[in-house]
Amino acid sequence: QVELVESGGGLVQAGGSLRLSCAASGSIFSIKTMGWYRQPPGKQREWVAFITSSGSATYADSVKGRFTISRDNAKNTVYLQMNSLKLEDTAVYYCNTNPYTVRYWGQGTQVTVSS
């Protein structure tokens, strides 16, 4: 059984920062590329960033230079440090493998950026 649990979301002012965590169970974490995704209200889920098992990261243009993805394989945890947050970053944030695995989608964590 694989379970991914996101946490760390909340309400933050534009220009502020937030750090998300994704705790993974099961045996897949250390050998899989992991990613963060987000779903703004009324829109489709979109890719935000991914990180390989060895720590190489790639970002969507919309977050490049502002967000940092990292992982701690010993703790089976993926992080997303979000800085200089903008109103358009408001969304439910999810973690998953990259490419994603449908059955791995969890509840996500809500991030709301206010002016």
C-alpha positions as a LaTeX table, in Angstrom:
\begin{tabular}{lrrr}
\hline
Residue & $x$ (\AA) & $y$ (\AA) & $z$ (\AA) \\
\hline
Gln1 & 0.00 & 0.00 & 0.00 \\
Val2 & 1.26 & 3.45 & $-0.92$ \\
Glu3 & $-0.04$ & 6.60 & 0.73 \\
Leu4 & 1.03 & 10.19 & 0.22 \\
Val5 & 0.00 & 12.79 & 2.79 \\
Glu6 & 0.47 & 16.49 & 2.12 \\
Ser7 & 0.66 & 19.13 & 4.84 \\
Gly8 & 1.81 & 22.68 & 5.47 \\
Gly9 & $-0.75$ & 24.66 & 3.51 \\
Gly10 & $-2.54$ & 27.70 & 4.82 \\
Leu11 & $-3.36$ & 31.34 & 4.30 \\
Val12 & $-0.46$ & 33.61 & 3.44 \\
Gln13 & $-0.09$ & 37.17 & 2.19 \\
Ala14 & 1.27 & 37.89 & $-1.26$ \\
Gly15 & 5.04 & 38.06 & $-1.11$ \\
Gly16 & 5.15 & 35.65 & 1.80 \\
Ser17 & 6.50 & 32.13 & 2.11 \\
Leu18 & 5.20 & 28.69 & 2.92 \\
Arg19 & 6.77 & 25.25 & 3.14 \\
Leu20 & 4.82 & 22.16 & 2.15 \\
Ser21 & 5.64 & 18.59 & 3.13 \\
Cys22 & 4.67 & 15.28 & 1.60 \\
Ala23 & 5.11 & 12.16 & 3.70 \\
Ala24 & 5.16 & 8.89 & 1.79 \\
Ser25 & 4.52 & 5.36 & 2.92 \\
Gly26 & 5.39 & 2.21 & 1.04 \\
Ser27 & 8.56 & 1.21 & $-0.74$ \\
Ile28 & 8.44 & 3.45 & $-3.81$ \\
Phe29 & 9.81 & 6.72 & $-2.48$ \\
Ser30 & 13.55 & 6.22 & $-2.72$ \\
Ile31 & 13.52 & 4.97 & $-6.30$ \\
Lys32 & 10.90 & 7.24 & $-7.84$ \\
Thr33 & 10.95 & 10.72 & $-9.26$ \\
Met34 & 8.52 & 12.73 & $-7.13$ \\
Gly35 & 6.57 & 15.81 & $-8.07$ \\
Trp36 & 4.35 & 18.55 & $-6.78$ \\
Tyr37 & 1.14 & 19.40 & $-8.61$ \\
Arg38 & $-1.55$ & 21.98 & $-7.97$ \\
Gln39 & $-5.16$ & 22.56 & $-8.89$ \\
Pro40 & $-6.47$ & 26.13 & $-8.82$ \\
Pro41 & $-10.22$ & 26.60 & $-8.28$ \\
Gly42 & $-12.19$ & 25.58 & $-11.35$ \\
Lys43 & $-9.09$ & 24.50 & $-13.28$ \\
Gln44 & $-7.29$ & 21.30 & $-14.18$ \\
Arg45 & $-4.46$ & 19.95 & $-12.10$ \\
Glu46 & $-1.07$ & 21.13 & $-13.32$ \\
Trp47 & 2.53 & 20.14 & $-12.77$ \\
Val48 & 4.65 & 22.43 & $-10.59$ \\
Ala49 & 8.00 & 20.73 & $-10.00$ \\
Phe50 & 9.66 & 17.35 & $-9.83$ \\
Ile51 & 12.79 & 15.92 & $-8.30$ \\
Thr52 & 14.63 & 12.72 & $-9.15$ \\
Ser53 & 15.75 & 10.16 & $-6.61$ \\
Ser54 & 19.24 & 11.67 & $-6.74$ \\
Gly55 & 18.01 & 15.23 & $-6.20$ \\
Ser56 & 17.88 & 16.80 & $-9.66$ \\
Ala57 & 15.01 & 19.29 & $-9.83$ \\
Thr58 & 12.92 & 20.75 & $-12.64$ \\
Tyr59 & 10.32 & 23.52 & $-12.37$ \\
Ala60 & 7.40 & 24.90 & $-14.30$ \\
Asp61 & 8.09 & 28.37 & $-15.69$ \\
Ser62 & 5.38 & 29.84 & $-13.47$ \\
Val63 & 7.28 & 29.00 & $-10.28$ \\
Lys64 & 10.90 & 29.00 & $-11.41$ \\
Gly65 & 13.08 & 31.14 & $-9.18$ \\
Arg66 & 10.45 & 31.24 & $-6.43$ \\
Phe67 & 9.85 & 27.60 & $-5.45$ \\
Thr68 & 12.35 & 24.96 & $-4.39$ \\
Ile69 & 11.61 & 21.24 & $-4.30$ \\
Ser70 & 13.71 & 18.97 & $-2.12$ \\
Arg71 & 13.55 & 15.48 & $-0.66$ \\
Asp72 & 14.82 & 13.51 & 2.29 \\
Asn73 & 14.90 & 9.88 & 1.23 \\
Ala74 & 15.67 & 8.67 & 4.75 \\
Lys75 & 12.45 & 10.31 & 5.96 \\
Asn76 & 10.40 & 9.43 & 2.88 \\
Thr77 & 9.46 & 13.08 & 2.60 \\
Val78 & 9.31 & 15.63 & $-0.23$ \\
Tyr79 & 9.22 & 19.36 & 0.44 \\
Leu80 & 8.20 & 22.43 & $-1.50$ \\
Gln81 & 9.56 & 25.74 & $-0.29$ \\
Met82 & 7.43 & 28.51 & $-1.76$ \\
Asn83 & 8.73 & 32.08 & $-1.66$ \\
Ser84 & 7.45 & 35.34 & $-3.13$ \\
Leu85 & 3.97 & 33.91 & $-3.31$ \\
Lys86 & 1.50 & 35.42 & $-5.76$ \\
Leu87 & $-2.29$ & 35.44 & $-5.86$ \\
Glu88 & $-2.19$ & 33.01 & $-8.79$ \\
Asp89 & $-0.41$ & 30.44 & $-6.62$ \\
Thr90 & $-3.68$ & 29.81 & $-4.80$ \\
Ala91 & $-4.55$ & 26.14 & $-5.29$ \\
Val92 & $-4.77$ & 22.75 & $-3.68$ \\
Tyr93 & $-1.27$ & 21.29 & $-3.77$ \\
Tyr94 & $-0.62$ & 17.58 & $-4.22$ \\
Cys95 & 2.42 & 15.36 & $-4.37$ \\
Asn96 & 2.75 & 12.25 & $-6.49$ \\
Thr97 & 5.24 & 10.39 & $-8.60$ \\
Asn98 & 6.31 & 11.92 & $-11.89$ \\
Pro99 & 4.79 & 10.76 & $-14.14$ \\
Tyr100 & 1.87 & 10.62 & $-11.73$ \\
Thr101 & 0.19 & 7.46 & $-10.57$ \\
Val102 & $-3.59$ & 7.82 & $-10.46$ \\
Arg103 & $-4.16$ & 5.72 & $-7.35$ \\
Tyr104 & $-1.57$ & 7.73 & $-5.40$ \\
Trp105 & $-3.53$ & 11.02 & $-5.36$ \\
Gly106 & $-4.20$ & 12.11 & $-1.79$ \\
Gln107 & $-6.24$ & 14.89 & $-0.23$ \\
Gly108 & $-3.76$ & 17.65 & $-0.97$ \\
Thr109 & $-3.19$ & 20.76 & 1.09 \\
Gln110 & $-4.84$ & 24.12 & 0.45 \\
Val111 & $-2.68$ & 27.16 & $-0.19$ \\
Thr112 & $-4.45$ & 30.51 & $-0.29$ \\
Val113 & $-2.56$ & 33.68 & $-1.12$ \\
Ser114 & $-4.22$ & 36.94 & $-0.18$ \\
Ser115 & $-3.49$ & 40.55 & $-1.08$ \\
\hline
\end{tabular}
